[in-house]
C-alpha cells in the first residue's frame, strides 16, 4: 500500500468515476484501476462497486475513513517539518461574520500581512453559530465571532465586547428621541437580522421578556444589509454598535438608546481543541490575543 493509492481511492469517492479521478490525478484510467485492484488484492476485499455510478462498498467506506486519517496525519507531519526553523508561513481559513469581516478584519489583516507576507488568509463569512460548526468539522481553521455557550471541542478567548443598539433613519419618528423604551417599539416596523444570528436571538429574547410581539417587516442576513434598508427609512433595526460608526459620522442613520438592550456580548477568537496549529495559525493567534481592545472597537 502507498499514499498514491489512498489518494486515488479518496478521489474516486468524490468523483464517483474512474475516468474523472484519472483526469484530476493526471493518471490514465487503467492506472487508476490498477491502483484500486492492488489495494483490493492486498486487503483481500472489494472496495469499489464498479457499476455506474461508481460507489464504495461497505468495506470501501470503512477503508476510506482510515485512508483519510492516514493522509491527514501525513499532511500534518509535512506541515510540522516545514515549520521547523522557518519564518511563519502557511494558509489560514478564517470564519467570521460579515460585519466583522468589513469593520474589524481590515485593521487586523493590514498589519498582519505586512509583517508576515508568506501567510495566506481566506475569509469565509457566516453567522457565529455556523462558525462553530465549521470549526468543528475542519472547514474553518480559526473563527472570530460572538462567543456562544462553552464547548469542550473549542478553545476560545475574548477579544472585545459589543452591544446591540436601535438605529433609525433621521426621517424616522423615533429619530427625535435620544432615548426610547421597549414599549415604544410595539408597533414600529422592524428590519431584523436573520433568526440564526446572535443579534436576532438576543433581540427576540428581550421582546419576549417584555411581552412584545415585534412587527418584523424584513429579515436580512447581515448588519450591512440591514443598515442600507434603515437608511432608506424602511424601518427601525437592532444591530451591532460596532457596525454603525461610519453611518453615524455621515448622518445617514441615528442611534436611539434603549436601556434594555445595554447588554455586553463577548466577541472572541476560537479554534478546535487538540488540533495542530501550524506556524501561520500560531502567529495569527498570538498577534490577535496580544492586541488591546481599542484596536478592535476604535472607529475608522
PDB file of C-alpha atoms in Angstrom:
ATOM      1  CA  UNK A   1       0.000   0.000   0.000  1.00  0.00           C
ATOM      2  CA  UNK A   2       1.235   3.528  -0.759  1.00  0.00           C
ATOM      3  CA  UNK A   3      -0.126   7.036  -0.341  1.00  0.00           C
ATOM      4  CA  UNK A   4      -0.953   7.488  -4.018  1.00  0.00           C
ATOM      5  CA  UNK A   5      -3.323   4.532  -3.814  1.00  0.00           C
ATOM      6  CA  UNK A   6      -5.102   6.122  -0.871  1.00  0.00           C
ATOM      7  CA  UNK A   7      -5.338   9.451  -2.698  1.00  0.00           C
ATOM      8  CA  UNK A   8      -6.778   7.624  -5.713  1.00  0.00           C
ATOM      9  CA  UNK A   9      -9.452   5.943  -3.603  1.00  0.00           C
ATOM     10  CA  UNK A  10     -10.327   9.275  -1.976  1.00  0.00           C
ATOM     11  CA  UNK A  11     -10.641  10.976  -5.380  1.00  0.00           C
ATOM     12  CA  UNK A  12     -12.849   8.195  -6.748  1.00  0.00           C
ATOM     13  CA  UNK A  13     -15.140   8.528  -3.703  1.00  0.00           C
ATOM     14  CA  UNK A  14     -15.596  12.224  -4.534  1.00  0.00           C
ATOM     15  CA  UNK A  15     -15.941  11.981  -8.323  1.00  0.00           C
ATOM     16  CA  UNK A  16     -17.791   8.620  -8.485  1.00  0.00           C
ATOM     17  CA  UNK A  17     -15.822   7.922 -11.656  1.00  0.00           C
ATOM     18  CA  UNK A  18     -12.537   6.203 -12.577  1.00  0.00           C
ATOM     19  CA  UNK A  19     -12.197   8.474 -15.608  1.00  0.00           C
ATOM     20  CA  UNK A  20     -12.741  11.753 -13.704  1.00  0.00           C
ATOM     21  CA  UNK A  21     -10.416  10.593 -10.929  1.00  0.00           C
ATOM     22  CA  UNK A  22      -7.727   9.892 -13.504  1.00  0.00           C
ATOM     23  CA  UNK A  23      -8.131  13.362 -15.012  1.00  0.00           C
ATOM     24  CA  UNK A  24      -7.759  15.030 -11.602  1.00  0.00           C
ATOM     25  CA  UNK A  25      -4.757  12.892 -10.651  1.00  0.00           C
ATOM     26  CA  UNK A  26      -3.158  13.060 -14.108  1.00  0.00           C
ATOM     27  CA  UNK A  27      -3.357   9.269 -14.431  1.00  0.00           C
ATOM     28  CA  UNK A  28      -4.735   7.048 -17.156  1.00  0.00           C
ATOM     29  CA  UNK A  29      -7.923   5.157 -16.378  1.00  0.00           C
ATOM     30  CA  UNK A  30      -6.055   1.796 -16.485  1.00  0.00           C
ATOM     31  CA  UNK A  31      -3.543   3.175 -13.957  1.00  0.00           C
ATOM     32  CA  UNK A  32      -6.388   4.205 -11.652  1.00  0.00           C
ATOM     33  CA  UNK A  33      -7.977   0.766 -11.981  1.00  0.00           C
ATOM     34  CA  UNK A  34      -4.630  -0.936 -11.302  1.00  0.00           C
ATOM     35  CA  UNK A  35      -4.077   1.053  -8.099  1.00  0.00           C
ATOM     36  CA  UNK A  36      -7.501   0.133  -6.721  1.00  0.00           C
ATOM     37  CA  UNK A  37      -7.110  -3.514  -7.784  1.00  0.00           C
ATOM     38  CA  UNK A  38      -3.748  -3.641  -5.982  1.00  0.00           C
ATOM     39  CA  UNK A  39      -5.373  -2.346  -2.772  1.00  0.00           C
ATOM     40  CA  UNK A  40      -8.188  -4.865  -3.056  1.00  0.00           C
ATOM     41  CA  UNK A  41      -5.740  -7.718  -3.594  1.00  0.00           C
ATOM     42  CA  UNK A  42      -3.584  -6.662  -0.648  1.00  0.00           C
ATOM     43  CA  UNK A  43      -6.525  -6.400   1.767  1.00  0.00           C
ATOM     44  CA  UNK A  44      -8.490  -9.265   0.196  1.00  0.00           C
ATOM     45  CA  UNK A  45     -11.728  -7.325  -0.152  1.00  0.00           C
ATOM     46  CA  UNK A  46     -13.739  -5.423  -2.762  1.00  0.00           C
ATOM     47  CA  UNK A  47     -13.552  -1.681  -2.145  1.00  0.00           C
ATOM     48  CA  UNK A  48     -15.498  -0.335  -5.121  1.00  0.00           C
ATOM     49  CA  UNK A  49     -18.718  -1.364  -6.844  1.00  0.00           C
ATOM     50  CA  UNK A  50     -17.809  -0.712 -10.462  1.00  0.00           C
ATOM     51  CA  UNK A  51     -21.390  -0.394 -11.723  1.00  0.00           C
ATOM     52  CA  UNK A  52     -22.367   3.089 -12.857  1.00  0.00           C
ATOM     53  CA  UNK A  53     -22.305   5.329 -10.990  1.00  0.00           C
ATOM     54  CA  UNK A  54     -19.239   4.032  -9.179  1.00  0.00           C
ATOM     55  CA  UNK A  55     -19.833   3.656  -5.418  1.00  0.00           C
ATOM     56  CA  UNK A  56     -17.880   2.422  -2.425  1.00  0.00           C
ATOM     57  CA  UNK A  57     -18.776  -0.916  -0.889  1.00  0.00           C
ATOM     58  CA  UNK A  58     -19.180  -1.162   2.894  1.00  0.00           C
ATOM     59  CA  UNK A  59     -15.561  -2.294   3.032  1.00  0.00           C
ATOM     60  CA  UNK A  60     -14.614   0.654   0.862  1.00  0.00           C
ATOM     61  CA  UNK A  61     -16.368   3.124   3.161  1.00  0.00           C
ATOM     62  CA  UNK A  62     -14.568   1.716   6.207  1.00  0.00           C
ATOM     63  CA  UNK A  63     -11.258   1.722   4.345  1.00  0.00           C
ATOM     64  CA  UNK A  64     -11.828   5.342   3.244  1.00  0.00           C
ATOM     65  CA  UNK A  65     -12.269   6.540   6.839  1.00  0.00           C
ATOM     66  CA  UNK A  66      -8.844   5.193   7.760  1.00  0.00           C
ATOM     67  CA  UNK A  67      -7.310   6.381   4.482  1.00  0.00           C
ATOM     68  CA  UNK A  68      -8.424   9.945   5.238  1.00  0.00           C
ATOM     69  CA  UNK A  69      -6.923   9.716   8.738  1.00  0.00           C
ATOM     70  CA  UNK A  70      -3.622   8.482   7.299  1.00  0.00           C
ATOM     71  CA  UNK A  71      -3.500  11.251   4.683  1.00  0.00           C
ATOM     72  CA  UNK A  72      -4.332  13.900   7.310  1.00  0.00           C
ATOM     73  CA  UNK A  73      -1.581  12.554   9.555  1.00  0.00           C
ATOM     74  CA  UNK A  74       0.904  12.748   6.687  1.00  0.00           C
ATOM     75  CA  UNK A  75      -0.191  16.309   5.845  1.00  0.00           C
ATOM     76  CA  UNK A  76       0.262  17.352   9.488  1.00  0.00           C
ATOM     77  CA  UNK A  77       3.697  15.756   9.558  1.00  0.00           C
ATOM     78  CA  UNK A  78       4.726  17.605   6.398  1.00  0.00           C
ATOM     79  CA  UNK A  79       3.498  20.875   7.893  1.00  0.00           C
ATOM     80  CA  UNK A  80       5.322  20.305  11.181  1.00  0.00           C
ATOM     81  CA  UNK A  81       8.553  19.522   9.349  1.00  0.00           C
ATOM     82  CA  UNK A  82       8.133  22.593   7.155  1.00  0.00           C
ATOM     83  CA  UNK A  83       7.537  24.755  10.235  1.00  0.00           C
ATOM     84  CA  UNK A  84      10.878  23.838  11.775  1.00  0.00           C
ATOM     85  CA  UNK A  85      13.409  26.681  11.569  1.00  0.00           C
ATOM     86  CA  UNK A  86      11.245  28.677   9.165  1.00  0.00           C
ATOM     87  CA  UNK A  87       9.534  32.037   9.310  1.00  0.00           C
ATOM     88  CA  UNK A  88       5.761  31.790   9.869  1.00  0.00           C
ATOM     89  CA  UNK A  89       4.059  30.718   6.674  1.00  0.00           C
ATOM     90  CA  UNK A  90       1.109  28.701   5.503  1.00  0.00           C
ATOM     91  CA  UNK A  91      -2.604  29.123   4.893  1.00  0.00           C
ATOM     92  CA  UNK A  92      -5.330  30.162   7.350  1.00  0.00           C
ATOM     93  CA  UNK A  93      -9.040  29.805   6.663  1.00  0.00           C
ATOM     94  CA  UNK A  94     -10.843  32.392   8.803  1.00  0.00           C
ATOM     95  CA  UNK A  95     -14.554  32.176   9.531  1.00  0.00           C
ATOM     96  CA  UNK A  96     -16.283  35.338  10.705  1.00  0.00           C
ATOM     97  CA  UNK A  97     -19.473  37.367  10.414  1.00  0.00           C
ATOM     98  CA  UNK A  98     -19.948  39.777   7.509  1.00  0.00           C
ATOM     99  CA  UNK A  99     -19.842  42.791   9.825  1.00  0.00           C
ATOM    100  CA  UNK A 100     -16.594  41.733  11.491  1.00  0.00           C
ATOM    101  CA  UNK A 101     -15.093  40.978   8.075  1.00  0.00           C
ATOM    102  CA  UNK A 102     -15.908  44.508   6.936  1.00  0.00           C
ATOM    103  CA  UNK A 103     -15.447  46.542  10.131  1.00  0.00           C
ATOM    104  CA  UNK A 104     -12.749  44.750  12.130  1.00  0.00           C
ATOM    105  CA  UNK A 105     -10.619  42.427   9.994  1.00  0.00           C
ATOM    106  CA  UNK A 106      -9.134  45.050   7.645  1.00  0.00           C
ATOM    107  CA  UNK A 107      -7.359  46.722  10.595  1.00  0.00           C
ATOM    108  CA  UNK A 108      -6.042  43.377  11.815  1.00  0.00           C
ATOM    109  CA  UNK A 109      -5.009  41.894   8.486  1.00  0.00           C
ATOM    110  CA  UNK A 110      -3.350  45.023   7.092  1.00  0.00           C
ATOM    111  CA  UNK A 111      -0.772  44.862   9.896  1.00  0.00           C
ATOM    112  CA  UNK A 112      -0.512  41.088   9.971  1.00  0.00           C
ATOM    113  CA  UNK A 113       0.077  40.610   6.244  1.00  0.00           C
ATOM    114  CA  UNK A 114       2.662  43.401   6.155  1.00  0.00           C
ATOM    115  CA  UNK A 115       4.623  41.574   8.871  1.00  0.00           C
ATOM    116  CA  UNK A 116       4.118  38.050   7.512  1.00  0.00           C
ATOM    117  CA  UNK A 117       3.726  38.158   3.714  1.00  0.00           C
ATOM    118  CA  UNK A 118       4.214  34.381   3.391  1.00  0.00           C
ATOM    119  CA  UNK A 119       0.948  33.713   5.241  1.00  0.00           C
ATOM    120  CA  UNK A 120      -2.143  33.473   3.049  1.00  0.00           C
ATOM    121  CA  UNK A 121      -5.614  34.045   4.516  1.00  0.00           C
ATOM    122  CA  UNK A 122      -9.003  33.017   3.170  1.00  0.00           C
ATOM    123  CA  UNK A 123     -12.055  34.658   4.765  1.00  0.00           C
ATOM    124  CA  UNK A 124     -15.454  32.943   4.843  1.00  0.00           C
ATOM    125  CA  UNK A 125     -18.460  34.959   6.053  1.00  0.00           C
ATOM    126  CA  UNK A 126     -21.154  33.235   8.109  1.00  0.00           C
ATOM    127  CA  UNK A 127     -23.153  33.514  11.322  1.00  0.00           C
ATOM    128  CA  UNK A 128     -21.476  32.856  14.687  1.00  0.00           C
ATOM    129  CA  UNK A 129     -23.318  29.542  15.121  1.00  0.00           C
ATOM    130  CA  UNK A 130     -22.129  28.448  11.681  1.00  0.00           C
ATOM    131  CA  UNK A 131     -18.562  29.422  12.604  1.00  0.00           C
ATOM    132  CA  UNK A 132     -18.618  26.928  15.482  1.00  0.00           C
ATOM    133  CA  UNK A 133     -19.942  24.141  13.242  1.00  0.00           C
ATOM    134  CA  UNK A 134     -17.376  24.873  10.503  1.00  0.00           C
ATOM    135  CA  UNK A 135     -14.503  24.836  13.010  1.00  0.00           C
ATOM    136  CA  UNK A 136     -15.680  21.526  14.446  1.00  0.00           C
ATOM    137  CA  UNK A 137     -15.857  19.863  11.015  1.00  0.00           C
ATOM    138  CA  UNK A 138     -12.466  21.257   9.956  1.00  0.00           C
ATOM    139  CA  UNK A 139     -13.646  23.624   7.187  1.00  0.00           C
ATOM    140  CA  UNK A 140     -12.512  26.699   9.156  1.00  0.00           C
ATOM    141  CA  UNK A 141      -9.161  26.948  10.994  1.00  0.00           C
ATOM    142  CA  UNK A 142      -9.852  29.990  13.165  1.00  0.00           C
ATOM    143  CA  UNK A 143     -13.132  31.737  13.875  1.00  0.00           C
ATOM    144  CA  UNK A 144     -13.832  35.276  15.054  1.00  0.00           C
ATOM    145  CA  UNK A 145     -17.379  35.839  16.244  1.00  0.00           C
ATOM    146  CA  UNK A 146     -19.735  36.136  19.162  1.00  0.00           C
ATOM    147  CA  UNK A 147     -18.848  33.548  21.777  1.00  0.00           C
ATOM    148  CA  UNK A 148     -21.808  31.270  22.432  1.00  0.00           C
ATOM    149  CA  UNK A 149     -22.108  28.523  25.038  1.00  0.00           C
ATOM    150  CA  UNK A 150     -18.853  26.878  26.128  1.00  0.00           C
ATOM    151  CA  UNK A 151     -17.957  23.837  24.034  1.00  0.00           C
ATOM    152  CA  UNK A 152     -15.377  21.217  25.069  1.00  0.00           C
ATOM    153  CA  UNK A 153     -14.377  20.880  21.421  1.00  0.00           C
ATOM    154  CA  UNK A 154     -13.319  24.549  21.141  1.00  0.00           C
ATOM    155  CA  UNK A 155     -10.623  26.775  22.605  1.00  0.00           C
ATOM    156  CA  UNK A 156     -11.811  30.388  22.802  1.00  0.00           C
ATOM    157  CA  UNK A 157     -10.555  33.747  24.031  1.00  0.00           C
ATOM    158  CA  UNK A 158     -12.450  37.046  24.395  1.00  0.00           C
ATOM    159  CA  UNK A 159     -11.126  39.895  22.229  1.00  0.00           C
ATOM    160  CA  UNK A 160     -13.656  42.644  22.965  1.00  0.00           C
ATOM    161  CA  UNK A 161     -17.298  43.278  23.925  1.00  0.00           C
ATOM    162  CA  UNK A 162     -20.112  44.514  21.712  1.00  0.00           C
ATOM    163  CA  UNK A 163     -23.703  45.661  22.272  1.00  0.00           C
ATOM    164  CA  UNK A 164     -26.771  45.742  20.039  1.00  0.00           C
ATOM    165  CA  UNK A 165     -28.499  49.083  19.556  1.00  0.00           C
ATOM    166  CA  UNK A 166     -31.649  50.514  17.982  1.00  0.00           C
ATOM    167  CA  UNK A 167     -30.964  52.555  14.849  1.00  0.00           C
ATOM    168  CA  UNK A 168     -33.325  54.561  12.628  1.00  0.00           C
ATOM    169  CA  UNK A 169     -33.226  56.903   9.665  1.00  0.00           C
ATOM    170  CA  UNK A 170     -33.016  60.643  10.517  1.00  0.00           C
ATOM    171  CA  UNK A 171     -36.524  60.898   8.975  1.00  0.00           C
ATOM    172  CA  UNK A 172     -37.964  58.189  11.246  1.00  0.00           C
ATOM    173  CA  UNK A 173     -40.399  59.348  14.012  1.00  0.00           C
ATOM    174  CA  UNK A 174     -38.112  57.867  16.692  1.00  0.00           C
ATOM    175  CA  UNK A 175     -35.152  59.929  15.454  1.00  0.00           C
ATOM    176  CA  UNK A 176     -36.293  62.864  17.592  1.00  0.00           C
ATOM    177  CA  UNK A 177     -35.673  60.780  20.734  1.00  0.00           C
ATOM    178  CA  UNK A 178     -32.208  60.195  22.195  1.00  0.00           C
ATOM    179  CA  UNK A 179     -33.726  57.538  24.482  1.00  0.00           C
ATOM    180  CA  UNK A 180     -36.666  55.205  23.999  1.00  0.00           C
ATOM    181  CA  UNK A 181     -38.427  52.394  25.839  1.00  0.00           C
ATOM    182  CA  UNK A 182     -39.271  48.885  24.694  1.00  0.00           C
ATOM    183  CA  UNK A 183     -42.989  49.789  24.751  1.00  0.00           C
ATOM    184  CA  UNK A 184     -42.338  52.403  22.083  1.00  0.00           C
ATOM    185  CA  UNK A 185     -41.325  49.601  19.690  1.00  0.00           C
ATOM    186  CA  UNK A 186     -44.633  47.715  19.876  1.00  0.00           C
ATOM    187  CA  UNK A 187     -45.991  48.864  16.517  1.00  0.00           C
ATOM    188  CA  UNK A 188     -42.775  50.065  14.872  1.00  0.00           C
ATOM    189  CA  UNK A 189     -41.866  48.244  11.602  1.00  0.00           C
ATOM    190  CA  UNK A 190     -38.581  46.455  12.274  1.00  0.00           C
ATOM    191  CA  UNK A 191     -35.856  45.235   9.935  1.00  0.00           C
ATOM    192  CA  UNK A 192     -34.220  42.342  11.724  1.00  0.00           C
ATOM    193  CA  UNK A 193     -31.184  40.119  11.362  1.00  0.00           C
ATOM    194  CA  UNK A 194     -31.962  36.525  10.365  1.00  0.00           C
ATOM    195  CA  UNK A 195     -33.073  34.157  13.177  1.00  0.00           C
ATOM    196  CA  UNK A 196     -29.770  32.229  13.231  1.00  0.00           C
ATOM    197  CA  UNK A 197     -27.738  35.289  14.297  1.00  0.00           C
ATOM    198  CA  UNK A 198     -26.741  36.218  17.846  1.00  0.00           C
ATOM    199  CA  UNK A 199     -28.195  39.711  17.447  1.00  0.00           C
ATOM    200  CA  UNK A 200     -31.615  38.404  16.409  1.00  0.00           C
ATOM    201  CA  UNK A 201     -31.778  35.796  19.169  1.00  0.00           C
ATOM    202  CA  UNK A 202     -30.869  38.465  21.718  1.00  0.00           C
ATOM    203  CA  UNK A 203     -33.498  40.889  20.385  1.00  0.00           C
ATOM    204  CA  UNK A 204     -36.189  38.187  20.356  1.00  0.00           C
ATOM    205  CA  UNK A 205     -35.349  37.329  23.973  1.00  0.00           C
ATOM    206  CA  UNK A 206     -35.691  40.953  25.059  1.00  0.00           C
ATOM    207  CA  UNK A 207     -39.032  41.251  23.254  1.00  0.00           C
ATOM    208  CA  UNK A 208     -40.291  38.069  24.941  1.00  0.00           C
ATOM    209  CA  UNK A 209     -39.311  39.343  28.396  1.00  0.00           C
ATOM    210  CA  UNK A 210     -41.428  42.436  27.781  1.00  0.00           C
ATOM    211  CA  UNK A 211     -44.342  40.529  26.201  1.00  0.00           C
ATOM    212  CA  UNK A 212     -43.905  42.393  22.924  1.00  0.00           C
ATOM    213  CA  UNK A 213     -44.672  40.823  19.566  1.00  0.00           C
ATOM    214  CA  UNK A 214     -42.377  42.782  17.213  1.00  0.00           C
ATOM    215  CA  UNK A 215     -43.698  43.949  13.861  1.00  0.00           C
ATOM    216  CA  UNK A 216     -40.931  42.432  11.696  1.00  0.00           C
ATOM    217  CA  UNK A 217     -41.214  43.547   8.078  1.00  0.00           C
ATOM    218  CA  UNK A 218     -37.894  42.178   6.819  1.00  0.00           C
ATOM    219  CA  UNK A 219     -35.278  39.551   7.750  1.00  0.00           C
ATOM    220  CA  UNK A 220     -31.756  40.046   6.393  1.00  0.00           C
ATOM    221  CA  UNK A 221     -28.577  38.011   6.787  1.00  0.00           C
ATOM    222  CA  UNK A 222     -26.097  40.760   7.726  1.00  0.00           C
ATOM    223  CA  UNK A 223     -25.918  44.098   9.511  1.00  0.00           C
ATOM    224  CA  UNK A 224     -24.626  45.712   6.324  1.00  0.00           C
ATOM    225  CA  UNK A 225     -27.856  44.861   4.502  1.00  0.00           C
ATOM    226  CA  UNK A 226     -29.947  45.936   7.473  1.00  0.00           C
ATOM    227  CA  UNK A 227     -28.238  49.337   7.645  1.00  0.00           C
ATOM    228  CA  UNK A 228     -28.907  50.043   3.970  1.00  0.00           C
ATOM    229  CA  UNK A 229     -32.630  49.426   4.497  1.00  0.00           C
ATOM    230  CA  UNK A 230     -32.660  51.645   7.583  1.00  0.00           C
ATOM    231  CA  UNK A 231     -31.013  54.437   5.577  1.00  0.00           C
ATOM    232  CA  UNK A 232     -33.937  54.161   3.143  1.00  0.00           C
ATOM    233  CA  UNK A 233     -36.293  54.601   6.129  1.00  0.00           C
ATOM    234  CA  UNK A 234     -37.949  51.240   5.571  1.00  0.00           C
ATOM    235  CA  UNK A 235     -37.964  50.520   9.289  1.00  0.00           C
ATOM    236  CA  UNK A 236     -36.014  50.627  12.553  1.00  0.00           C
ATOM    237  CA  UNK A 237     -33.402  47.966  13.358  1.00  0.00           C
ATOM    238  CA  UNK A 238     -31.344  46.445  16.165  1.00  0.00           C
ATOM    239  CA  UNK A 239     -27.719  45.969  15.066  1.00  0.00           C
ATOM    240  CA  UNK A 240     -24.202  45.739  16.447  1.00  0.00           C
ATOM    241  CA  UNK A 241     -22.967  49.061  17.847  1.00  0.00           C
ATOM    242  CA  UNK A 242     -19.538  48.500  16.313  1.00  0.00           C
ATOM    243  CA  UNK A 243     -21.004  48.372  12.801  1.00  0.00           C
ATOM    244  CA  UNK A 244     -22.630  51.809  12.765  1.00  0.00           C
ATOM    245  CA  UNK A 245     -19.736  54.250  13.356  1.00  0.00           C
ATOM    246  CA  UNK A 246     -19.366  55.273   9.701  1.00  0.00           C
ATOM    247  CA  UNK A 247     -23.105  55.797   9.207  1.00  0.00           C
ATOM    248  CA  UNK A 248     -23.308  57.864  12.390  1.00  0.00           C
ATOM    249  CA  UNK A 249     -20.463  60.068  11.130  1.00  0.00           C
ATOM    250  CA  UNK A 250     -22.204  60.565   7.793  1.00  0.00           C
ATOM    251  CA  UNK A 251     -25.527  61.216   9.500  1.00  0.00           C
ATOM    252  CA  UNK A 252     -27.355  58.590   7.432  1.00  0.00           C
ATOM    253  CA  UNK A 253     -28.669  56.771  10.498  1.00  0.00           C
ATOM    254  CA  UNK A 254     -29.332  57.751  14.107  1.00  0.00           C
ATOM    255  CA  UNK A 255     -28.742  55.755  17.295  1.00  0.00           C
ATOM    256  CA  UNK A 256     -31.582  55.660  19.846  1.00  0.00           C
ATOM    257  CA  UNK A 257     -30.586  54.366  23.270  1.00  0.00           C
ATOM    258  CA  UNK A 258     -32.773  51.711  24.914  1.00  0.00           C
ATOM    259  CA  UNK A 259     -31.726  50.628  28.391  1.00  0.00           C
ATOM    260  CA  UNK A 260     -32.963  47.052  27.983  1.00  0.00           C
ATOM    261  CA  UNK A 261     -30.581  46.487  25.077  1.00  0.00           C
ATOM    262  CA  UNK A 262     -27.479  47.547  27.043  1.00  0.00           C
ATOM    263  CA  UNK A 263     -26.018  44.055  27.439  1.00  0.00           C
ATOM    264  CA  UNK A 264     -22.371  43.321  26.660  1.00  0.00           C
ATOM    265  CA  UNK A 265     -21.759  40.387  24.308  1.00  0.00           C
ATOM    266  CA  UNK A 266     -18.254  38.863  24.147  1.00  0.00           C
ATOM    267  CA  UNK A 267     -16.632  38.625  20.742  1.00  0.00           C
ATOM    268  CA  UNK A 268     -13.638  36.353  20.522  1.00  0.00           C
ATOM    269  CA  UNK A 269     -11.356  34.052  18.614  1.00  0.00           C
ATOM    270  CA  UNK A 270     -11.872  30.287  18.584  1.00  0.00           C
ATOM    271  CA  UNK A 271     -10.335  27.132  17.143  1.00  0.00           C
ATOM    272  CA  UNK A 272     -10.757  23.396  17.558  1.00  0.00           C
ATOM    273  CA  UNK A 273      -9.312  21.891  20.724  1.00  0.00           C
ATOM    274  CA  UNK A 274      -6.420  19.500  20.210  1.00  0.00           C
ATOM    275  CA  UNK A 275      -5.738  20.363  16.584  1.00  0.00           C
ATOM    276  CA  UNK A 276      -2.240  21.026  15.317  1.00  0.00           C
ATOM    277  CA  UNK A 277      -1.569  24.740  14.869  1.00  0.00           C
ATOM    278  CA  UNK A 278       0.857  25.447  12.052  1.00  0.00           C
ATOM    279  CA  UNK A 279       3.200  28.422  12.311  1.00  0.00           C
ATOM    280  CA  UNK A 280       0.774  30.673  10.445  1.00  0.00           C
ATOM    281  CA  UNK A 281      -2.087  29.958  12.857  1.00  0.00           C
ATOM    282  CA  UNK A 282       0.166  30.243  15.910  1.00  0.00           C
ATOM    283  CA  UNK A 283       1.434  33.647  14.801  1.00  0.00           C
ATOM    284  CA  UNK A 284      -2.034  34.918  13.943  1.00  0.00           C
ATOM    285  CA  UNK A 285      -3.468  33.800  17.294  1.00  0.00           C
ATOM    286  CA  UNK A 286      -0.564  35.300  19.222  1.00  0.00           C
ATOM    287  CA  UNK A 287      -0.931  38.656  17.462  1.00  0.00           C
ATOM    288  CA  UNK A 288      -4.719  38.650  17.803  1.00  0.00           C
ATOM    289  CA  UNK A 289      -4.717  37.880  21.529  1.00  0.00           C
ATOM    290  CA  UNK A 290      -2.000  40.468  22.135  1.00  0.00           C
ATOM    291  CA  UNK A 291      -3.975  43.357  20.619  1.00  0.00           C
ATOM    292  CA  UNK A 292      -5.582  45.866  23.020  1.00  0.00           C
ATOM    293  CA  UNK A 293      -9.379  46.067  22.908  1.00  0.00           C
ATOM    294  CA  UNK A 294      -9.368  49.555  21.373  1.00  0.00           C
ATOM    295  CA  UNK A 295      -7.671  48.090  18.309  1.00  0.00           C
ATOM    296  CA  UNK A 296     -10.961  46.334  17.590  1.00  0.00           C
ATOM    297  CA  UNK A 297     -13.516  48.884  18.747  1.00  0.00           C
ATOM    298  CA  UNK A 298     -11.987  52.184  17.626  1.00  0.00           C
ATOM    299  CA  UNK A 299     -13.749  53.979  14.806  1.00  0.00           C
ATOM    300  CA  UNK A 300     -12.353  54.180  11.299  1.00  0.00           C
TER     301      UNK A 300
END
